[in-house]
mmCIF file of C-alpha atoms in Angstrom:
data_model
loop_
_atom_site.group_PDB
_atom_site.id
_atom_site.type_symbol
_atom_site.label_atom_id
_atom_site.label_comp_id
_atom_site.label_asym_id
_atom_site.label_seq_id
_atom_site.Cartn_x
_atom_site.Cartn_y
_atom_site.Cartn_z
ATOM 1 C CA UNK A 135 0.000 0.000 0.000
ATOM 2 C CA UNK A 136 1.479 3.350 -1.003
ATOM 3 C CA UNK A 137 1.425 6.255 1.422
ATOM 4 C CA UNK A 138 -1.650 8.427 1.017
ATOM 5 C CA UNK A 139 -2.693 11.843 2.273
ATOM 6 C CA UNK A 140 -6.094 11.796 3.977
ATOM 7 C CA UNK A 141 -8.270 14.811 4.793
ATOM 8 C CA UNK A 142 -10.793 13.893 7.483
ATOM 9 C CA UNK A 143 -13.525 16.226 8.727
ATOM 10 C CA UNK A 144 -14.939 16.063 12.231
ATOM 11 C CA UNK A 145 -11.610 14.643 13.406
ATOM 12 C CA UNK A 146 -11.609 16.079 16.919
ATOM 13 C CA UNK A 147 -14.106 13.685 18.456
ATOM 14 C CA UNK A 148 -16.154 10.553 17.927
ATOM 15 C CA UNK A 149 -15.652 8.365 14.901
ATOM 16 C CA UNK A 150 -13.386 10.912 13.243
ATOM 17 C CA UNK A 151 -10.685 10.239 15.837
ATOM 18 C CA UNK A 152 -10.800 6.526 15.012
ATOM 19 C CA UNK A 153 -10.513 7.315 11.305
ATOM 20 C CA UNK A 154 -7.408 9.426 11.876
ATOM 21 C CA UNK A 155 -5.739 6.841 14.087
ATOM 22 C CA UNK A 156 -6.427 4.013 11.629
ATOM 23 C CA UNK A 157 -4.974 6.023 8.758
ATOM 24 C CA UNK A 158 -1.825 6.786 10.773
ATOM 25 C CA UNK A 159 -1.382 3.144 11.796
ATOM 26 C CA UNK A 160 -1.636 2.250 8.099
ATOM 27 C CA UNK A 161 1.282 4.590 7.402
ATOM 28 C CA UNK A 162 -0.618 7.484 5.849
ATOM 29 C CA UNK A 163 -0.458 11.232 6.477
ATOM 30 C CA UNK A 164 -3.596 12.931 7.776
ATOM 31 C CA UNK A 165 -5.027 16.423 7.664
ATOM 32 C CA UNK A 166 -7.274 16.268 10.725
ATOM 33 C CA UNK A 167 -9.886 18.986 10.716
ATOM 34 C CA UNK A 168 -12.431 20.261 13.179
ATOM 35 C CA UNK A 169 -14.101 23.439 14.330
ATOM 36 C CA UNK A 170 -11.640 23.611 17.262
ATOM 37 C CA UNK A 171 -8.113 23.004 15.978
ATOM 38 C CA UNK A 172 -6.670 23.041 19.507
ATOM 39 C CA UNK A 173 -9.016 20.240 20.530
ATOM 40 C CA UNK A 174 -7.992 18.220 17.475
ATOM 41 C CA UNK A 175 -4.336 18.672 18.406
ATOM 42 C CA UNK A 176 -4.932 17.693 22.038
ATOM 43 C CA UNK A 177 -6.835 14.555 21.107
ATOM 44 C CA UNK A 178 -4.428 13.366 18.417
ATOM 45 C CA UNK A 179 -1.092 14.614 19.742
ATOM 46 C CA UNK A 180 1.780 15.760 17.574
ATOM 47 C CA UNK A 181 3.272 13.911 14.644
ATOM 48 C CA UNK A 182 5.022 14.810 11.430
ATOM 49 C CA UNK A 183 2.241 12.909 9.657
ATOM 50 C CA UNK A 184 -0.601 14.916 11.231
ATOM 51 C CA UNK A 185 -1.693 18.431 10.350
ATOM 52 C CA UNK A 186 -4.508 19.813 12.501
ATOM 53 C CA UNK A 187 -6.560 22.507 10.793
ATOM 54 C CA UNK A 188 -9.593 24.590 11.643
ATOM 55 C CA UNK A 189 -12.572 23.591 9.529
ATOM 56 C CA UNK A 190 -16.217 24.367 10.145
ATOM 57 C CA UNK A 191 -17.691 22.510 7.186
ATOM 58 C CA UNK A 192 -20.528 25.013 6.900
ATOM 59 C CA UNK A 193 -17.905 27.608 5.862
ATOM 60 C CA UNK A 194 -16.697 27.437 2.258
ATOM 61 C CA UNK A 195 -13.814 29.749 3.216
ATOM 62 C CA UNK A 196 -12.713 27.334 5.955
ATOM 63 C CA UNK A 197 -12.837 24.464 3.474
ATOM 64 C CA UNK A 198 -10.677 26.298 0.946
ATOM 65 C CA UNK A 199 -8.165 27.292 3.624
ATOM 66 C CA UNK A 200 -7.940 23.709 4.910
ATOM 67 C CA UNK A 201 -7.264 22.379 1.425
ATOM 68 C CA UNK A 202 -4.567 24.994 0.815
ATOM 69 C CA UNK A 203 -2.923 24.047 4.110
ATOM 70 C CA UNK A 204 -3.074 20.356 3.194
ATOM 71 C CA UNK A 205 -1.424 20.888 -0.182
ATOM 72 C CA UNK A 206 1.167 23.258 1.259
ATOM 73 C CA UNK A 207 2.156 20.639 3.849
ATOM 74 C CA UNK A 208 1.832 17.355 1.969
ATOM 75 C CA UNK A 209 1.609 18.308 -1.713
ATOM 76 C CA UNK A 210 -1.571 16.355 -2.507
ATOM 77 C CA UNK A 211 -4.835 14.936 -1.162
ATOM 78 C CA UNK A 212 -5.598 11.310 -1.945
ATOM 79 C CA UNK A 213 -8.589 10.550 0.270
ATOM 80 C CA UNK A 214 -11.289 12.876 1.587
ATOM 81 C CA UNK A 215 -13.523 11.549 4.355
ATOM 82 C CA UNK A 216 -16.668 13.654 4.786
ATOM 83 C CA UNK A 217 -17.384 12.657 8.369
ATOM 84 C CA UNK A 218 -18.537 15.809 10.185
ATOM 85 C CA UNK A 219 -22.283 15.893 10.792
ATOM 86 C CA UNK A 220 -24.954 16.764 13.333
ATOM 87 C CA UNK A 221 -28.219 15.206 14.516
ATOM 88 C CA UNK A 222 -31.433 17.166 15.022
ATOM 89 C CA UNK A 223 -33.986 14.710 16.395
ATOM 90 C CA UNK A 224 -37.705 15.301 16.653
ATOM 91 C CA UNK A 225 -41.004 15.348 14.860
ATOM 92 C CA UNK A 226 -40.853 17.355 11.669
ATOM 93 C CA UNK A 227 -43.630 19.725 12.766
ATOM 94 C CA UNK A 228 -41.802 20.498 15.991
ATOM 95 C CA UNK A 229 -38.403 21.098 14.416
ATOM 96 C CA UNK A 230 -37.981 24.767 13.577
ATOM 97 C CA UNK A 231 -36.946 25.935 10.102
ATOM 98 C CA UNK A 232 -33.684 27.131 11.667
ATOM 99 C CA UNK A 233 -32.983 23.654 13.045
ATOM 100 C CA UNK A 234 -33.688 22.083 9.653
ATOM 101 C CA UNK A 235 -31.329 24.606 8.060
ATOM 102 C CA UNK A 236 -28.581 23.749 10.556
ATOM 103 C CA UNK A 237 -29.057 20.030 9.953
ATOM 104 C CA UNK A 238 -28.729 20.428 6.201
ATOM 105 C CA UNK A 239 -25.850 22.886 6.557
ATOM 106 C CA UNK A 240 -23.743 20.461 8.589
ATOM 107 C CA UNK A 241 -24.622 17.134 7.007
ATOM 108 C CA UNK A 242 -25.304 18.003 3.359
ATOM 109 C CA UNK A 243 -23.996 21.433 2.396
ATOM 110 C CA UNK A 244 -20.918 20.923 4.580
ATOM 111 C CA UNK A 245 -19.655 17.870 2.667
ATOM 112 C CA UNK A 246 -20.393 19.736 -0.561
ATOM 113 C CA UNK A 247 -18.273 22.692 0.608
ATOM 114 C CA UNK A 248 -15.292 20.511 1.445
ATOM 115 C CA UNK A 249 -15.586 18.383 -1.686
ATOM 116 C CA UNK A 250 -15.836 21.477 -3.888
ATOM 117 C CA UNK A 251 -12.577 22.712 -2.369
ATOM 118 C CA UNK A 252 -10.829 19.343 -2.783
ATOM 119 C CA UNK A 253 -11.912 18.495 -6.326
ATOM 120 C CA UNK A 254 -9.532 20.870 -8.166
ATOM 121 C CA UNK A 255 -6.617 19.168 -6.401
ATOM 122 C CA UNK A 256 -7.839 15.682 -7.254
ATOM 123 C CA UNK A 257 -8.636 16.628 -10.849
ATOM 124 C CA UNK A 258 -5.124 17.946 -11.315
ATOM 125 C CA UNK A 259 -3.753 14.707 -9.853
ATOM 126 C CA UNK A 260 -6.173 12.661 -11.976
ATOM 127 C CA UNK A 261 -6.694 10.543 -8.901
ATOM 128 C CA UNK A 262 -8.459 10.602 -5.548
ATOM 129 C CA UNK A 263 -11.161 9.029 -3.443
ATOM 130 C CA UNK A 264 -14.090 10.799 -1.791
ATOM 131 C CA UNK A 265 -15.710 8.887 1.067
ATOM 132 C CA UNK A 266 -18.897 10.324 2.566
ATOM 133 C CA UNK A 267 -20.290 8.930 5.795
ATOM 134 C CA UNK A 268 -24.046 8.571 5.445
ATOM 135 C CA UNK A 269 -26.250 6.390 7.660
ATOM 136 C CA UNK A 270 -28.784 3.598 7.578
ATOM 137 C CA UNK A 271 -31.217 6.509 7.745
ATOM 138 C CA UNK A 272 -29.901 7.555 4.344
ATOM 139 C CA UNK A 273 -31.131 4.264 2.893
ATOM 140 C CA UNK A 274 -34.392 3.688 4.735
ATOM 141 C CA UNK A 275 -36.061 6.070 7.148
ATOM 142 C CA UNK A 276 -39.533 4.695 7.703
ATOM 143 C CA UNK A 277 -39.460 5.514 11.395
ATOM 144 C CA UNK A 278 -40.225 8.525 13.534
ATOM 145 C CA UNK A 279 -38.067 11.323 14.868
ATOM 146 C CA UNK A 280 -35.333 11.426 12.204
ATOM 147 C CA UNK A 281 -36.978 13.371 9.378
ATOM 148 C CA UNK A 282 -34.395 16.190 9.337
ATOM 149 C CA UNK A 283 -31.425 13.857 9.694
ATOM 150 C CA UNK A 284 -32.769 11.481 7.047
ATOM 151 C CA UNK A 285 -33.378 14.394 4.675
ATOM 152 C CA UNK A 286 -29.730 15.417 4.989
ATOM 153 C CA UNK A 287 -28.465 11.868 4.454
ATOM 154 C CA UNK A 288 -30.799 11.092 1.542
ATOM 155 C CA UNK A 289 -29.610 14.351 -0.020
ATOM 156 C CA UNK A 290 -25.995 13.384 0.600
ATOM 157 C CA UNK A 291 -26.539 10.083 -1.180
ATOM 158 C CA UNK A 292 -28.276 11.572 -4.200
ATOM 159 C CA UNK A 293 -25.507 14.133 -4.564
ATOM 160 C CA UNK A 294 -22.769 11.517 -4.193
ATOM 161 C CA UNK A 295 -24.333 9.149 -6.722
ATOM 162 C CA UNK A 296 -24.551 11.897 -9.334
ATOM 163 C CA UNK A 297 -21.105 13.245 -8.454
ATOM 164 C CA UNK A 298 -19.625 9.810 -9.113
ATOM 165 C CA UNK A 299 -20.674 9.985 -12.752
ATOM 166 C CA UNK A 300 -19.224 13.486 -13.098
ATOM 167 C CA UNK A 301 -15.766 12.851 -11.668
ATOM 168 C CA UNK A 302 -15.036 9.203 -12.518
ATOM 169 C CA UNK A 303 -13.478 10.254 -15.873
ATOM 170 C CA UNK A 304 -10.802 12.093 -13.867
ATOM 171 C CA UNK A 305 -9.799 8.942 -12.002
ATOM 172 C CA UNK A 306 -11.620 10.003 -8.822
ATOM 173 C CA UNK A 307 -13.605 7.329 -6.966
ATOM 174 C CA UNK A 308 -16.524 7.868 -4.604
ATOM 175 C CA UNK A 309 -17.877 5.737 -1.760
ATOM 176 C CA UNK A 310 -21.025 6.195 0.280
ATOM 177 C CA UNK A 311 -20.751 4.528 3.697
ATOM 178 C CA UNK A 312 -23.973 3.490 5.431
ATOM 179 C CA UNK A 313 -23.184 2.719 9.077
ATOM 180 C CA UNK A 314 -25.722 1.125 11.357
ATOM 181 C CA UNK A 315 -25.552 1.841 15.094
ATOM 182 C CA UNK A 316 -21.930 2.461 16.063
ATOM 183 C CA UNK A 317 -20.752 3.485 19.515
ATOM 184 C CA UNK A 318 -19.861 7.058 18.651
ATOM 185 C CA UNK A 319 -20.642 10.441 20.183
ATOM 186 C CA UNK A 320 -23.558 11.130 17.827
ATOM 187 C CA UNK A 321 -26.164 10.497 20.544
ATOM 188 C CA UNK A 322 -24.400 12.432 23.284
ATOM 189 C CA UNK A 323 -25.812 15.711 24.571
ATOM 190 C CA UNK A 324 -23.029 17.536 22.708
ATOM 191 C CA UNK A 325 -24.089 16.114 19.340
ATOM 192 C CA UNK A 326 -27.836 15.482 19.472
ATOM 193 C CA UNK A 327 -30.299 18.372 19.477
ATOM 194 C CA UNK A 328 -33.951 17.664 20.257
ATOM 195 C CA UNK A 329 -36.933 19.615 19.007
ATOM 196 C CA UNK A 330 -38.877 21.495 21.654
ATOM 197 C CA UNK A 331 -42.241 19.952 22.530
ATOM 198 C CA UNK A 332 -44.867 22.214 21.007
ATOM 199 C CA UNK A 333 -47.701 20.091 19.569
ATOM 200 C CA UNK A 334 -49.933 18.161 21.968
ATOM 201 C CA UNK A 335 -50.876 15.507 19.403
ATOM 202 C CA UNK A 336 -47.314 14.120 19.643
ATOM 203 C CA UNK A 337 -47.146 14.081 23.458
ATOM 204 C CA UNK A 338 -47.901 10.378 23.924
ATOM 205 C CA UNK A 339 -45.149 9.259 21.546
ATOM 206 C CA UNK A 340 -42.501 11.908 22.109
ATOM 207 C CA UNK A 341 -41.366 11.015 25.614
ATOM 208 C CA UNK A 342 -40.681 7.319 24.981
ATOM 209 C CA UNK A 343 -38.813 8.171 21.761
ATOM 210 C CA UNK A 344 -36.540 10.685 23.480
ATOM 211 C CA UNK A 345 -35.810 8.137 26.195
ATOM 212 C CA UNK A 346 -35.101 5.475 23.567
ATOM 213 C CA UNK A 347 -32.559 7.622 21.746
ATOM 214 C CA UNK A 348 -30.855 8.659 24.960
ATOM 215 C CA UNK A 349 -30.704 5.039 26.131
ATOM 216 C CA UNK A 350 -28.968 3.967 22.931
ATOM 217 C CA UNK A 351 -25.940 6.123 23.701
ATOM 218 C CA UNK A 352 -23.048 3.889 24.691
ATOM 219 C CA UNK A 353 -24.996 0.710 23.927
ATOM 220 C CA UNK A 354 -24.532 0.553 20.165
ATOM 221 C CA UNK A 355 -23.007 -2.718 18.961
ATOM 222 C CA UNK A 356 -20.823 -1.289 16.188
ATOM 223 C CA UNK A 357 -17.129 -0.768 16.938
ATOM 224 C CA UNK A 358 -15.952 2.490 15.289
ATOM 225 C CA UNK A 359 -12.310 1.328 15.346
ATOM 226 C CA UNK A 360 -13.273 -1.644 13.170
ATOM 227 C CA UNK A 361 -15.171 0.636 10.799
ATOM 228 C CA UNK A 362 -12.086 2.832 10.583
ATOM 229 C CA UNK A 363 -9.948 -0.143 9.609
ATOM 230 C CA UNK A 364 -12.574 -1.117 7.041
ATOM 231 C CA UNK A 365 -12.222 2.325 5.433
ATOM 232 C CA UNK A 366 -8.473 1.780 5.160
ATOM 233 C CA UNK A 367 -9.162 -1.489 3.355
ATOM 234 C CA UNK A 368 -11.644 0.127 0.989
ATOM 235 C CA UNK A 369 -9.344 3.036 0.201
ATOM 236 C CA UNK A 370 -6.553 0.622 -0.737
ATOM 237 C CA UNK A 371 -8.639 -1.192 -3.346
ATOM 238 C CA UNK A 372 -8.011 -0.536 -7.021
ATOM 239 C CA UNK A 373 -11.770 -0.167 -7.572
ATOM 240 C CA UNK A 374 -13.362 0.973 -4.292
ATOM 241 C CA UNK A 375 -17.055 0.196 -3.827
ATOM 242 C CA UNK A 376 -19.490 2.976 -4.658
ATOM 243 C CA UNK A 377 -21.390 1.969 -1.518
ATOM 244 C CA UNK A 378 -20.309 0.184 1.654
ATOM 245 C CA UNK A 379 -22.971 -1.095 4.054
ATOM 246 C CA UNK A 380 -21.303 -0.974 7.480
ATOM 247 C CA UNK A 381 -22.599 -3.328 10.138
ATOM 248 C CA UNK A 382 -24.858 -6.371 10.306
ATOM 249 C CA UNK A 383 -27.785 -4.183 11.393
ATOM 250 C CA UNK A 384 -27.220 -1.899 8.396
ATOM 251 C CA UNK A 385 -27.343 -4.922 6.077
ATOM 252 C CA UNK A 386 -30.697 -5.917 7.591
ATOM 253 C CA UNK A 387 -31.981 -2.397 6.914
ATOM 254 C CA UNK A 388 -30.686 -2.420 3.336
ATOM 255 C CA UNK A 389 -32.167 -5.840 2.584
ATOM 256 C CA UNK A 390 -35.538 -4.785 3.996
ATOM 257 C CA UNK A 391 -35.435 -1.660 1.828
ATOM 258 C CA UNK A 392 -34.780 -3.812 -1.246
ATOM 259 C CA UNK A 393 -37.666 -6.116 -0.319
ATOM 260 C CA UNK A 394 -40.002 -3.158 0.249
ATOM 261 C CA UNK A 395 -39.083 -1.624 -3.116
ATOM 262 C CA UNK A 396 -39.714 -4.915 -4.890
ATOM 263 C CA UNK A 397 -43.081 -5.263 -3.160
ATOM 264 C CA UNK A 398 -44.095 -1.726 -4.125
ATOM 265 C CA UNK A 399 -43.066 -2.344 -7.740
ATOM 266 C CA UNK A 400 -45.028 -5.573 -7.999
ATOM 267 C CA UNK A 401 -48.116 -4.142 -6.293
ATOM 268 C CA UNK A 402 -48.667 -1.688 -9.151
ATOM 269 C CA UNK A 403 -46.543 -3.094 -11.967
ATOM 270 C CA UNK A 404 -49.443 -3.215 -14.439
ATOM 271 C CA UNK A 405 -50.481 0.354 -13.707
ATOM 272 C CA UNK A 406 -46.868 1.574 -13.760
ATOM 273 C CA UNK A 407 -46.157 0.012 -17.154
ATOM 274 C CA UNK A 408 -49.343 1.310 -18.744
ATOM 275 C CA UNK A 409 -48.363 4.987 -18.787
ATOM 276 C CA UNK A 410 -46.716 5.341 -22.202
ATOM 277 C CA UNK A 411 -48.477 6.995 -25.130
ATOM 278 C CA UNK A 412 -50.790 4.574 -26.973
#
């Protein structure tokens, strides 16, 4: 495996830390970014193979500055991991427009900002790999309380799938990663924001759902260190997968989604295929 330069967002906490450490163990150099560069440096320590940079992914200027710093230090960027995200939980009607905007800004527009800044470098190299961390909720979201989060992840996936067709001719690969429940900091009080209770019709269901999500924190079965090592494996492949389903629970979700789609197709196949001009 040749030495690569990785740019990882959200590298100061949670799964991003595991991604950085796995890349370093594999012998790569890492540009570790986060909103608080000092925190990133404290968590990761000092190394000639680590460059900590300030990057709020909602800022296009931050993204451009981080990419310039990466190229100035290491000369190239081989792998971008769009990891930074947020989680606004709650019923759609109770989430404010501002909360929806913040969810989309962090988890959809943010990866777009960073990727837009990285692409000129990768195009010039005629090589690169963009990995975006989605979610099982980006594949199937037929459950309550995640409408804003699912909207951001479904948007991320649609953008990534179309982007793949645009940049593949330049030798740039893309991978969407759909993790199931991993033991990260996503469900901590620092990362999860709940809608304020405002509509009485949801009262009976809201309380148990909030308790469920809070109880999941620290109990998830997925090991983020193993996912990090899986990303190293994927990034070393000559033809990386366009999608990687991460975790046995995520595979169950994906297979159920496939089954549901097939059932919906068959239920109205005759009507669906009757819509052409006579």
